[in-house]
Amino acid sequence: MRKIFLFAINFLYILHFVGLLNIISILPSNNSTDVNYKDVTLFFWIVFIISVSTYIIFLRGINYLRISAKFLLSRKPFSEEITSNLKKSGKHFLITGILALFLIIFIVFDSSLYAKLLLSIDLIGYLFLVAPLFLMIIGMFLLIQSEMLLIAKNLKSENELTI
């Protein structure tokens, strides 16, 4: 059962990494004939760089969470690695949520790009804003969970000393 769970975690991480490669592949290149270079503005590059940076931070957060899962599955729930990796993962998810919310606000203020995305925003409704908020909530939860595990580890070590 543990091997299946580790395989699933690693497979999902690889899928997200492939997603990053797909994002990078949409860059306009000199070989493509269907890209009008007058449409590629500085705003596009700013949004693209922020998006890729956000995705890389998200991938790092998933990686720290993956490392924590490996330690948890090895039945070492109070190890220092779990608390530190959960804290790192929580910080990365919190930063990802903040950057994604900033990116959404940035896109909304550019009226031309917002008009292009308006149809898709109407189709998905409020999920447009829920995803960054959800990432921030998950990040705060992981930060709280790492502190709780640290407190539990300290209490466990104190109880072992008194016996």
Short mmCIF file of C-alpha atoms in Angstrom, two decimals:
data_model
loop_
_atom_site.label_atom_id
_atom_site.label_comp_id
_atom_site.label_asym_id
_atom_site.label_seq_id
_atom_site.Cartn_x
_atom_site.Cartn_y
_atom_site.Cartn_z
CA MET A 1 0.00 0.00 0.00
CA ARG A 2 2.84 2.38 0.84
CA LYS A 3 4.56 1.70 -2.48
CA ILE A 4 1.35 2.47 -4.37
CA PHE A 5 0.95 5.74 -2.45
CA LEU A 6 4.57 6.76 -3.12
CA PHE A 7 4.14 5.87 -6.79
CA ALA A 8 0.99 8.03 -6.97
CA ILE A 9 2.77 10.98 -5.33
CA ASN A 10 5.76 10.71 -7.66
CA PHE A 11 3.51 10.28 -10.71
CA LEU A 12 1.51 13.42 -9.85
CA TYR A 13 4.74 15.36 -9.33
CA ILE A 14 6.00 14.24 -12.74
CA LEU A 15 2.69 15.26 -14.33
CA HIS A 16 3.05 18.75 -12.88
CA PHE A 17 6.62 18.94 -14.15
CA VAL A 18 5.40 17.98 -17.63
CA GLY A 19 2.81 20.76 -17.27
CA LEU A 20 5.64 23.22 -16.66
CA LEU A 21 7.36 22.05 -19.83
CA ASN A 22 4.10 22.59 -21.73
CA ILE A 23 3.83 26.12 -20.39
CA ILE A 24 7.35 26.88 -21.56
CA SER A 25 6.59 25.37 -24.97
CA ILE A 26 4.00 28.09 -25.75
CA LEU A 27 6.75 30.67 -26.11
CA PRO A 28 6.75 32.29 -29.52
CA SER A 29 9.72 31.09 -31.51
CA ASN A 30 11.35 32.23 -34.73
CA ASN A 31 10.23 29.05 -36.49
CA SER A 32 6.50 29.53 -35.94
CA THR A 33 4.64 31.24 -38.75
CA ASP A 34 1.32 31.70 -36.97
CA VAL A 35 2.59 34.13 -34.32
CA ASN A 36 2.23 37.82 -35.00
CA TYR A 37 5.11 39.43 -33.13
CA LYS A 38 3.24 42.73 -32.85
CA ASP A 39 0.85 41.00 -30.45
CA VAL A 40 3.66 39.88 -28.13
CA THR A 41 3.98 42.82 -25.76
CA LEU A 42 5.90 43.58 -22.63
CA PHE A 43 2.73 42.80 -20.69
CA PHE A 44 2.74 39.27 -22.15
CA TRP A 45 6.31 38.72 -20.98
CA ILE A 46 5.57 40.06 -17.48
CA VAL A 47 2.54 37.78 -17.15
CA PHE A 48 4.49 34.86 -18.57
CA ILE A 49 7.45 35.32 -16.20
CA ILE A 50 5.19 35.69 -13.17
CA SER A 51 3.18 32.62 -14.23
CA VAL A 52 6.24 30.43 -14.73
CA SER A 53 7.78 31.66 -11.46
CA THR A 54 4.56 30.91 -9.63
CA TYR A 55 4.41 27.43 -11.14
CA ILE A 56 8.04 26.71 -10.21
CA ILE A 57 7.37 27.81 -6.62
CA PHE A 58 4.29 25.56 -6.61
CA LEU A 59 6.38 22.62 -7.87
CA ARG A 60 8.94 23.18 -5.11
CA GLY A 61 6.12 23.17 -2.56
CA ILE A 62 4.81 19.89 -3.94
CA ASN A 63 8.33 18.47 -3.82
CA TYR A 64 8.71 19.35 -0.13
CA LEU A 65 5.31 17.81 0.53
CA ARG A 66 6.42 14.69 -1.35
CA ILE A 67 9.54 14.41 0.82
CA SER A 68 7.39 14.77 3.95
CA ALA A 69 5.11 11.99 2.74
CA LYS A 70 8.10 9.68 2.30
CA PHE A 71 9.16 10.28 5.90
CA LEU A 72 5.60 9.83 7.15
CA LEU A 73 5.26 6.55 5.28
CA SER A 74 8.54 5.34 6.79
CA ARG A 75 6.81 5.68 10.18
CA LYS A 76 8.92 8.55 11.50
CA PRO A 77 6.16 11.04 12.36
CA PHE A 78 8.21 13.19 14.72
CA SER A 79 11.37 13.59 12.68
CA GLU A 80 12.86 17.01 12.09
CA GLU A 81 12.69 16.49 8.33
CA ILE A 82 8.89 16.29 8.37
CA THR A 83 8.42 19.52 10.31
CA SER A 84 10.95 21.45 8.25
CA ASN A 85 9.62 20.15 4.92
CA LEU A 86 6.01 20.85 5.91
CA LYS A 87 7.01 24.39 6.88
CA LYS A 88 8.84 24.90 3.57
CA SER A 89 5.91 23.45 1.63
CA GLY A 90 3.47 25.71 3.47
CA LYS A 91 5.55 28.79 2.72
CA HIS A 92 5.78 27.84 -0.95
CA PHE A 93 2.02 27.28 -1.23
CA LEU A 94 1.34 30.58 0.54
CA ILE A 95 3.68 32.44 -1.82
CA THR A 96 2.11 30.66 -4.81
CA GLY A 97 -1.37 31.75 -3.73
CA ILE A 98 -0.28 35.36 -3.22
CA LEU A 99 1.49 35.49 -6.59
CA ALA A 100 -1.46 33.88 -8.37
CA LEU A 101 -3.85 36.40 -6.79
CA PHE A 102 -1.49 39.22 -7.82
CA LEU A 103 -1.41 37.80 -11.34
CA ILE A 104 -5.21 37.70 -11.53
CA ILE A 105 -5.45 41.31 -10.37
CA PHE A 106 -2.73 42.28 -12.84
CA ILE A 107 -4.62 40.62 -15.71
CA VAL A 108 -7.93 42.23 -14.71
CA PHE A 109 -6.34 45.70 -14.88
CA ASP A 110 -5.21 45.13 -18.46
CA SER A 111 -8.51 45.61 -20.26
CA SER A 112 -7.47 44.01 -23.56
CA LEU A 113 -6.33 40.75 -22.00
CA TYR A 114 -9.27 40.79 -19.61
CA ALA A 115 -11.68 41.14 -22.55
CA LYS A 116 -10.10 38.07 -24.17
CA LEU A 117 -10.42 36.11 -20.93
CA LEU A 118 -13.88 37.40 -20.02
CA LEU A 119 -15.67 34.53 -21.71
CA SER A 120 -13.58 31.92 -19.89
CA ILE A 121 -13.96 33.83 -16.60
CA ASP A 122 -17.73 33.77 -16.98
CA LEU A 123 -17.65 30.05 -17.71
CA ILE A 124 -15.70 29.12 -14.58
CA GLY A 125 -17.34 31.70 -12.34
CA TYR A 126 -15.77 32.38 -8.99
CA LEU A 127 -13.27 29.52 -9.30
CA PHE A 128 -11.04 32.13 -10.89
CA LEU A 129 -10.42 33.59 -7.44
CA VAL A 130 -10.95 30.47 -5.34
CA ALA A 131 -7.79 28.63 -6.46
CA PRO A 132 -5.29 31.20 -5.12
CA LEU A 133 -7.26 31.55 -1.90
CA PHE A 134 -7.36 27.77 -1.53
CA LEU A 135 -3.58 27.58 -2.02
CA MET A 136 -3.09 30.22 0.67
CA ILE A 137 -5.36 28.29 3.05
CA ILE A 138 -3.46 25.05 2.37
CA GLY A 139 -0.17 26.88 2.92
CA MET A 140 -1.33 28.26 6.27
CA PHE A 141 -2.63 24.82 7.26
CA LEU A 142 0.75 23.23 6.50
CA LEU A 143 2.54 25.94 8.51
CA ILE A 144 0.23 25.30 11.47
CA GLN A 145 0.63 21.54 11.08
CA SER A 146 4.43 21.82 11.12
CA GLU A 147 4.28 23.86 14.34
CA MET A 148 1.91 21.33 15.90
CA LEU A 149 4.27 18.47 15.01
CA LEU A 150 7.17 20.42 16.48
CA ILE A 151 5.25 20.97 19.73
CA ALA A 152 4.26 17.29 19.82
CA LYS A 153 7.87 16.26 19.24
CA ASN A 154 9.04 18.46 22.12
CA LEU A 155 6.32 17.07 24.41
CA LYS A 156 7.25 13.52 23.44
CA SER A 157 10.92 14.12 24.19
CA GLU A 158 10.04 15.69 27.58
CA ASN A 159 7.84 12.71 28.49
CA GLU A 160 10.60 10.28 27.55
CA LEU A 161 13.04 12.11 29.83
CA THR A 162 10.73 12.01 32.87
CA ILE A 163 10.10 8.26 32.74
#
